[in-house]
mmCIF file of C-alpha atoms in Angstrom:
data_model
loop_
_atom_site.group_PDB
_atom_site.id
_atom_site.type_symbol
_atom_site.label_atom_id
_atom_site.label_comp_id
_atom_site.label_asym_id
_atom_site.label_seq_id
_atom_site.Cartn_x
_atom_site.Cartn_y
_atom_site.Cartn_z
ATOM 1 C CA MET A 238 -2.424 -19.866 8.602
ATOM 2 C CA PHE A 239 -2.703 -16.076 8.828
ATOM 3 C CA SER A 240 -0.038 -14.295 10.872
ATOM 4 C CA GLU A 241 -1.146 -11.149 12.738
ATOM 5 C CA PHE A 242 2.180 -9.450 11.939
ATOM 6 C CA PRO A 243 4.574 -9.748 8.962
ATOM 7 C CA LYS A 244 7.571 -12.001 9.610
ATOM 8 C CA GLU A 245 9.430 -10.605 6.588
ATOM 9 C CA VAL A 246 9.346 -6.967 5.507
ATOM 10 C CA ARG A 247 10.892 -5.513 2.358
ATOM 11 C CA ILE A 248 11.549 -1.781 2.498
ATOM 12 C CA GLU A 249 12.429 0.120 -0.638
ATOM 13 C CA ASN A 250 14.963 2.607 0.711
ATOM 14 C CA THR A 251 15.081 4.311 -2.702
ATOM 15 C CA ASN A 252 13.784 3.769 -6.235
ATOM 16 C CA ARG A 253 16.566 5.835 -7.792
ATOM 17 C CA CYS A 254 18.860 3.901 -10.120
ATOM 18 C CA ASN A 255 22.070 4.598 -12.006
ATOM 19 C CA ALA A 256 21.529 1.950 -14.680
ATOM 20 C CA VAL A 257 18.999 1.124 -17.386
ATOM 21 C CA CYS A 258 18.831 -2.671 -17.326
ATOM 22 C CA THR A 259 16.931 -4.420 -20.106
ATOM 23 C CA MET A 260 14.900 -6.681 -17.786
ATOM 24 C CA CYS A 261 13.648 -3.786 -15.638
ATOM 25 C CA PRO A 262 10.658 -1.870 -17.065
ATOM 26 C CA ARG A 263 11.812 1.478 -15.690
ATOM 27 C CA GLU A 264 10.504 3.226 -18.789
ATOM 28 C CA LEU A 265 7.004 2.408 -17.492
ATOM 29 C CA LEU A 266 7.633 3.888 -14.035
ATOM 30 C CA LYS A 267 5.150 6.689 -13.327
ATOM 31 C CA ARG A 268 5.278 6.990 -9.537
ATOM 32 C CA GLY A 269 7.545 9.528 -7.876
ATOM 33 C CA ILE A 270 11.271 9.036 -7.468
ATOM 34 C CA GLY A 271 12.669 9.434 -3.986
ATOM 35 C CA THR A 272 14.468 8.090 -0.924
ATOM 36 C CA MET A 273 13.021 7.109 2.455
ATOM 37 C CA SER A 274 14.292 9.326 5.253
ATOM 38 C CA THR A 275 16.327 7.757 8.030
ATOM 39 C CA GLU A 276 13.825 8.954 10.639
ATOM 40 C CA PHE A 277 10.892 7.327 8.800
ATOM 41 C CA PHE A 278 12.875 4.129 8.286
ATOM 42 C CA ASN A 279 13.809 3.962 11.967
ATOM 43 C CA SER A 280 10.194 4.426 13.025
ATOM 44 C CA ILE A 281 9.146 1.484 10.843
ATOM 45 C CA ALA A 282 12.077 -0.636 12.029
ATOM 46 C CA ASP A 283 11.085 0.004 15.648
ATOM 47 C CA GLN A 284 7.611 -1.339 14.903
ATOM 48 C CA LEU A 285 9.060 -4.397 13.167
ATOM 49 C CA LYS A 286 11.276 -5.196 16.134
ATOM 50 C CA ALA A 287 8.349 -4.835 18.561
ATOM 51 C CA GLY A 288 6.107 -6.971 16.347
ATOM 52 C CA GLY A 289 8.579 -9.808 15.920
ATOM 53 C CA THR A 290 9.667 -9.395 12.290
ATOM 54 C CA GLU A 291 12.486 -11.834 11.636
ATOM 55 C CA GLU A 292 13.793 -10.709 8.241
ATOM 56 C CA LEU A 293 14.239 -7.243 6.751
ATOM 57 C CA HIS A 294 15.165 -6.494 3.135
ATOM 58 C CA LEU A 295 16.591 -3.025 2.489
ATOM 59 C CA GLN A 296 16.148 -2.435 -1.209
ATOM 60 C CA GLY A 297 13.450 -2.135 -3.827
ATOM 61 C CA TYR A 298 13.054 -0.876 -7.372
ATOM 62 C CA GLY A 299 16.361 0.991 -7.410
ATOM 63 C CA GLU A 300 20.048 0.880 -6.476
ATOM 64 C CA PRO A 301 20.181 0.981 -2.656
ATOM 65 C CA PHE A 302 23.636 2.551 -2.408
ATOM 66 C CA LEU A 303 22.381 5.725 -4.090
ATOM 67 C CA ASP A 304 20.843 6.346 -0.652
ATOM 68 C CA LYS A 305 23.593 8.073 1.362
ATOM 69 C CA GLY A 306 21.982 6.871 4.575
ATOM 70 C CA ILE A 307 21.654 3.216 3.714
ATOM 71 C CA LEU A 308 24.537 1.996 5.906
ATOM 72 C CA GLU A 309 23.117 3.899 8.863
ATOM 73 C CA LYS A 310 19.752 2.224 8.265
ATOM 74 C CA ILE A 311 21.327 -1.247 8.169
ATOM 75 C CA ARG A 312 23.266 -0.563 11.359
ATOM 76 C CA TYR A 313 20.135 0.678 13.136
ATOM 77 C CA ALA A 314 18.152 -2.413 12.124
ATOM 78 C CA LYS A 315 20.876 -4.669 13.493
ATOM 79 C CA GLU A 316 21.393 -2.610 16.654
ATOM 80 C CA ILE A 317 17.726 -2.859 17.658
ATOM 81 C CA GLY A 318 17.792 -6.603 17.106
ATOM 82 C CA ILE A 319 16.296 -7.419 13.702
ATOM 83 C CA PRO A 320 17.642 -10.978 13.308
ATOM 84 C CA TYR A 321 18.328 -11.054 9.564
ATOM 85 C CA THR A 322 18.988 -8.309 7.011
ATOM 86 C CA PHE A 323 19.303 -8.700 3.250
ATOM 87 C CA MET A 324 19.995 -6.480 0.250
ATOM 88 C CA VAL A 325 20.308 -6.668 -3.543
ATOM 89 C CA THR A 326 22.666 -4.313 -5.421
ATOM 90 C CA ASN A 327 24.268 -3.845 -8.825
ATOM 91 C CA ALA A 328 27.577 -3.282 -6.957
ATOM 92 C CA SER A 329 28.501 -0.259 -9.058
ATOM 93 C CA ILE A 330 28.953 2.108 -6.105
ATOM 94 C CA MET A 331 31.279 0.136 -3.839
ATOM 95 C CA ASP A 332 34.604 1.824 -3.212
ATOM 96 C CA GLU A 333 36.816 0.867 -0.252
ATOM 97 C CA GLU A 334 34.900 3.066 2.174
ATOM 98 C CA VAL A 335 31.506 1.652 1.139
ATOM 99 C CA CYS A 336 32.782 -1.938 1.250
ATOM 100 C CA GLU A 337 34.151 -1.440 4.758
ATOM 101 C CA GLY A 338 30.878 0.169 5.794
ATOM 102 C CA ILE A 339 28.895 -2.772 4.421
ATOM 103 C CA VAL A 340 30.954 -5.289 6.387
ATOM 104 C CA LYS A 341 30.852 -3.261 9.616
ATOM 105 C CA SER A 342 27.109 -2.543 9.324
ATOM 106 C CA GLY A 343 26.158 -6.077 10.273
ATOM 107 C CA LEU A 344 24.321 -6.802 6.996
ATOM 108 C CA ASP A 345 23.694 -10.550 6.862
ATOM 109 C CA LYS A 346 23.515 -11.166 3.122
ATOM 110 C CA LEU A 347 24.238 -9.159 -0.042
ATOM 111 C CA LYS A 348 23.047 -10.390 -3.421
ATOM 112 C CA ILE A 349 24.784 -8.862 -6.431
ATOM 113 C CA SER A 350 23.042 -8.746 -9.808
ATOM 114 C CA PHE A 351 25.724 -9.537 -12.375
ATOM 115 C CA TYR A 352 24.073 -10.597 -15.606
ATOM 116 C CA GLY A 353 26.898 -11.182 -18.055
ATOM 117 C CA ILE A 354 29.760 -13.519 -18.852
ATOM 118 C CA ASN A 355 31.780 -10.847 -20.696
ATOM 119 C CA PRO A 356 31.820 -7.039 -21.075
ATOM 120 C CA GLU A 357 29.642 -7.068 -24.197
ATOM 121 C CA GLU A 358 26.860 -9.144 -22.676
ATOM 122 C CA TYR A 359 26.995 -7.434 -19.279
ATOM 123 C CA GLU A 360 26.967 -3.881 -20.650
ATOM 124 C CA THR A 361 24.179 -4.721 -23.085
ATOM 125 C CA VAL A 362 22.021 -5.856 -20.146
ATOM 126 C CA HIS A 363 23.235 -3.368 -17.505
ATOM 127 C CA LYS A 364 23.296 -0.256 -19.657
ATOM 128 C CA GLY A 365 25.305 2.485 -17.998
ATOM 129 C CA LEU A 366 27.512 0.195 -15.918
ATOM 130 C CA SER A 367 31.028 -1.136 -16.478
ATOM 131 C CA TYR A 368 31.779 -4.885 -16.427
ATOM 132 C CA GLU A 369 35.359 -4.411 -15.255
ATOM 133 C CA LYS A 370 34.520 -1.818 -12.595
ATOM 134 C CA VAL A 371 31.714 -3.850 -11.050
ATOM 135 C CA GLN A 372 33.804 -7.019 -11.113
ATOM 136 C CA GLU A 373 36.570 -5.162 -9.257
ATOM 137 C CA ASN A 374 34.055 -3.845 -6.740
ATOM 138 C CA VAL A 375 32.898 -7.394 -5.935
ATOM 139 C CA LYS A 376 36.495 -8.519 -5.488
ATOM 140 C CA ARG A 377 37.116 -5.480 -3.261
ATOM 141 C CA LEU A 378 34.201 -6.401 -0.999
ATOM 142 C CA LEU A 379 35.469 -9.964 -0.658
ATOM 143 C CA SER A 380 38.933 -8.630 0.132
ATOM 144 C CA VAL A 381 37.581 -6.288 2.828
ATOM 145 C CA LYS A 382 35.605 -9.148 4.382
ATOM 146 C CA LYS A 383 38.768 -11.202 4.553
ATOM 147 C CA ARG A 384 40.812 -8.333 5.976
ATOM 148 C CA LEU A 385 38.227 -7.656 8.678
ATOM 149 C CA LYS A 386 37.834 -11.390 9.320
ATOM 150 C CA SER A 387 34.075 -11.145 8.979
ATOM 151 C CA LYS A 388 31.678 -13.931 7.989
ATOM 152 C CA THR A 389 29.070 -11.390 6.951
ATOM 153 C CA PRO A 390 27.632 -10.363 4.721
ATOM 154 C CA VAL A 391 27.298 -13.584 2.803
ATOM 155 C CA VAL A 392 27.966 -12.475 -0.788
ATOM 156 C CA ASP A 393 25.896 -14.090 -3.536
ATOM 157 C CA VAL A 394 26.618 -13.161 -7.153
ATOM 158 C CA LYS A 395 23.465 -13.818 -9.173
ATOM 159 C CA TYR A 396 23.121 -14.487 -12.888
ATOM 160 C CA ILE A 397 19.801 -14.347 -14.706
ATOM 161 C CA GLY A 398 19.196 -15.623 -18.229
ATOM 162 C CA SER A 399 20.053 -18.848 -19.977
ATOM 163 C CA LEU A 400 21.173 -21.903 -18.019
ATOM 164 C CA PRO A 401 24.039 -22.838 -20.407
ATOM 165 C CA LYS A 402 25.558 -19.376 -19.977
ATOM 166 C CA PHE A 403 25.189 -19.701 -16.205
ATOM 167 C CA LEU A 404 27.483 -22.726 -16.327
ATOM 168 C CA ILE A 405 30.133 -20.537 -17.962
ATOM 169 C CA PHE A 406 29.407 -17.856 -15.381
ATOM 170 C CA ALA A 407 29.933 -20.376 -12.564
ATOM 171 C CA LEU A 408 33.289 -21.464 -13.975
ATOM 172 C CA GLN A 409 34.417 -17.842 -14.252
ATOM 173 C CA TRP A 410 33.627 -17.057 -10.620
ATOM 174 C CA GLY A 411 34.876 -20.408 -9.314
ATOM 175 C CA LEU A 412 35.106 -20.590 -5.539
ATOM 176 C CA LYS A 413 35.559 -16.847 -5.039
ATOM 177 C CA THR A 414 32.002 -16.426 -3.740
ATOM 178 C CA ARG A 415 28.546 -17.963 -3.769
ATOM 179 C CA ILE A 416 26.711 -17.868 -7.076
ATOM 180 C CA SER A 417 23.053 -18.333 -7.950
ATOM 181 C CA TYR A 418 20.786 -18.457 -10.969
ATOM 182 C CA ALA A 419 17.260 -17.311 -11.785
ATOM 183 C CA ARG A 420 15.036 -17.170 -14.836
ATOM 184 C CA LEU A 421 13.764 -13.919 -16.287
ATOM 185 C CA HIS A 422 10.359 -12.824 -14.982
ATOM 186 C CA ASN A 423 7.703 -10.413 -16.137
ATOM 187 C CA TYR A 424 7.566 -7.878 -13.298
ATOM 188 C CA ALA A 425 3.814 -8.544 -13.361
ATOM 189 C CA ASP A 426 2.720 -6.537 -16.428
ATOM 190 C CA GLY A 427 6.094 -4.886 -17.098
ATOM 191 C CA ARG A 428 7.592 -7.497 -19.417
ATOM 192 C CA SER A 429 6.381 -10.578 -21.325
ATOM 193 C CA TYR A 430 9.131 -13.167 -20.945
ATOM 194 C CA ASN A 431 6.800 -15.871 -19.629
ATOM 195 C CA LYS A 432 3.180 -16.785 -20.265
ATOM 196 C CA PRO A 433 0.930 -16.372 -17.195
ATOM 197 C CA ARG A 434 -0.845 -19.598 -16.208
ATOM 198 C CA LYS A 435 -4.332 -18.144 -16.403
ATOM 199 C CA GLU A 436 -5.786 -21.455 -17.608
ATOM 200 C CA ARG A 437 -5.161 -23.113 -14.223
ATOM 201 C CA GLN A 438 -8.261 -23.522 -12.085
ATOM 202 C CA SER A 439 -6.304 -22.953 -8.890
ATOM 203 C CA ARG A 440 -3.363 -20.542 -8.595
ATOM 204 C CA SER A 441 -1.384 -19.480 -5.580
ATOM 205 C CA CYS A 442 1.095 -16.732 -4.701
ATOM 206 C CA VAL A 443 3.914 -17.126 -2.176
ATOM 207 C CA MET A 444 3.632 -13.442 -1.199
ATOM 208 C CA VAL A 445 0.094 -14.147 0.007
ATOM 209 C CA ARG A 446 0.808 -17.568 1.556
ATOM 210 C CA GLU A 447 3.761 -16.230 3.538
ATOM 211 C CA PRO A 448 3.680 -13.267 5.983
ATOM 212 C CA VAL A 449 5.597 -10.804 3.776
ATOM 213 C CA MET A 450 5.043 -7.044 3.529
ATOM 214 C CA GLN A 451 6.395 -4.826 0.739
ATOM 215 C CA VAL A 452 6.917 -1.114 1.516
ATOM 216 C CA LEU A 453 7.737 1.582 -1.043
ATOM 217 C CA TRP A 454 10.095 4.464 -0.253
ATOM 218 C CA ASP A 455 7.225 6.842 0.558
ATOM 219 C CA GLY A 456 5.602 4.398 2.994
ATOM 220 C CA LYS A 457 2.917 3.026 0.712
ATOM 221 C CA VAL A 458 2.427 -0.747 0.977
ATOM 222 C CA VAL A 459 1.951 -2.906 -2.128
ATOM 223 C CA PRO A 460 1.446 -6.675 -2.472
ATOM 224 C CA CYS A 461 4.970 -7.438 -3.713
ATOM 225 C CA CYS A 462 8.062 -6.156 -5.493
ATOM 226 C CA TYR A 463 6.578 -7.007 -8.891
ATOM 227 C CA ASP A 464 4.133 -4.127 -8.431
ATOM 228 C CA PHE A 465 7.019 -1.824 -9.362
ATOM 229 C CA ASP A 466 4.809 1.154 -10.150
ATOM 230 C CA GLY A 467 2.664 1.010 -7.014
ATOM 231 C CA LYS A 468 -0.640 0.272 -8.724
ATOM 232 C CA MET A 469 -2.197 -1.757 -5.879
ATOM 233 C CA ILE A 470 -1.921 0.259 -2.669
ATOM 234 C CA LEU A 471 -2.873 -1.739 0.431
ATOM 235 C CA GLY A 472 -2.033 0.922 2.989
ATOM 236 C CA ASP A 473 0.317 3.761 3.897
ATOM 237 C CA LEU A 474 2.803 3.607 6.781
ATOM 238 C CA SER A 475 3.117 7.390 6.767
ATOM 239 C CA LYS A 476 -0.479 7.496 7.948
ATOM 240 C CA THR A 477 -0.918 4.363 10.046
ATOM 241 C CA THR A 478 1.047 1.591 11.739
ATOM 242 C CA VAL A 479 2.448 -1.647 10.356
ATOM 243 C CA THR A 480 -0.202 -3.525 12.353
ATOM 244 C CA GLY A 481 -2.923 -1.222 11.074
ATOM 245 C CA VAL A 482 -1.998 -1.797 7.434
ATOM 246 C CA TRP A 483 -1.361 -5.536 7.818
ATOM 247 C CA ASN A 484 -4.759 -6.120 9.454
ATOM 248 C CA GLY A 485 -6.573 -3.418 7.537
ATOM 249 C CA LYS A 486 -9.572 -3.611 5.225
ATOM 250 C CA GLU A 487 -7.573 -3.319 1.980
ATOM 251 C CA TYR A 488 -5.090 -6.050 2.884
ATOM 252 C CA ASN A 489 -7.788 -8.415 4.135
ATOM 253 C CA GLU A 490 -9.821 -7.934 0.957
ATOM 254 C CA PHE A 491 -6.697 -8.612 -1.113
ATOM 255 C CA ARG A 492 -6.167 -11.881 0.778
ATOM 256 C CA ARG A 493 -9.813 -12.820 0.362
ATOM 257 C CA ILE A 494 -9.656 -12.340 -3.410
ATOM 258 C CA HIS A 495 -6.633 -14.637 -3.563
ATOM 259 C CA ARG A 496 -8.286 -17.195 -1.297
ATOM 260 C CA ASP A 497 -11.454 -17.198 -3.424
ATOM 261 C CA GLN A 498 -9.502 -17.229 -6.712
ATOM 262 C CA GLU A 499 -11.211 -14.065 -8.008
ATOM 263 C CA PHE A 500 -8.123 -12.862 -9.859
ATOM 264 C CA ASP A 501 -10.126 -11.030 -12.507
ATOM 265 C CA LYS A 502 -10.569 -8.372 -9.800
ATOM 266 C CA LEU A 503 -6.779 -7.970 -9.621
ATOM 267 C CA PRO A 504 -5.443 -7.633 -13.205
ATOM 268 C CA LEU A 505 -1.877 -7.253 -11.963
ATOM 269 C CA CYS A 506 -2.072 -10.627 -10.223
ATOM 270 C CA LEU A 507 -4.110 -12.301 -12.954
ATOM 271 C CA ASN A 508 -1.397 -11.531 -15.524
ATOM 272 C CA CYS A 509 1.556 -12.281 -13.226
ATOM 273 C CA ASP A 510 3.812 -15.207 -14.193
ATOM 274 C CA LYS A 511 4.639 -15.719 -10.494
ATOM 275 C CA LEU A 512 1.041 -16.659 -9.714
ATOM 276 C CA LYS A 513 1.207 -20.416 -10.242
#
């Protein structure tokens, strides 16, 4: 059933990144690099609160902590009453001050991408980052949480790749924190790890079934995070409201195409391995 307002909104606070990870097709990125201003973010957050958004993600196709205002943005979202906030990071920029800021901001959950069971594997995947440094940063955050006697954020260290290696990964981390696993994906047309299921007569996308909105750092709205280069623009929050975009002509036509299974009109979706 269609919701007149998004219940979950994902805002890309910045698409800057300090790593070159093998699974991310950043070499194909053609759109501008930048960071959403705090004023613009706050104006969107105010609309989300008024509209009843229940979950807000504060990251996108970049490393969120390269945004010097990210902690202020999290705090504002929590102060105005957004129920649940979530973020994904590579945890490379988390000194004592940042860790304390994360815990005090009210962030509900932090997922850490940590794809490696040893320095060689990790640094081959996360080019430009240090296995030992990031591991220490994660431990630092957990230590700060304990010192401040805070239950949040829930820290989830995520491994992506082969399942047998994940079992080793799980043993290494033990009970220090939550851990999770995911398979590699294609970023729509960015990579080719998995074969799209184009032969299926009926395919469905969770980002269309569920009331989720994806916002890029400059305010443009795209169908999902897999449209990393902003090829399918459904609206622009710098020019209109969240309600205006969500119920606008472009978004409604996008939903209609999915409903009628006319995916040849949306090459990005047609070739996406997440459309099942």
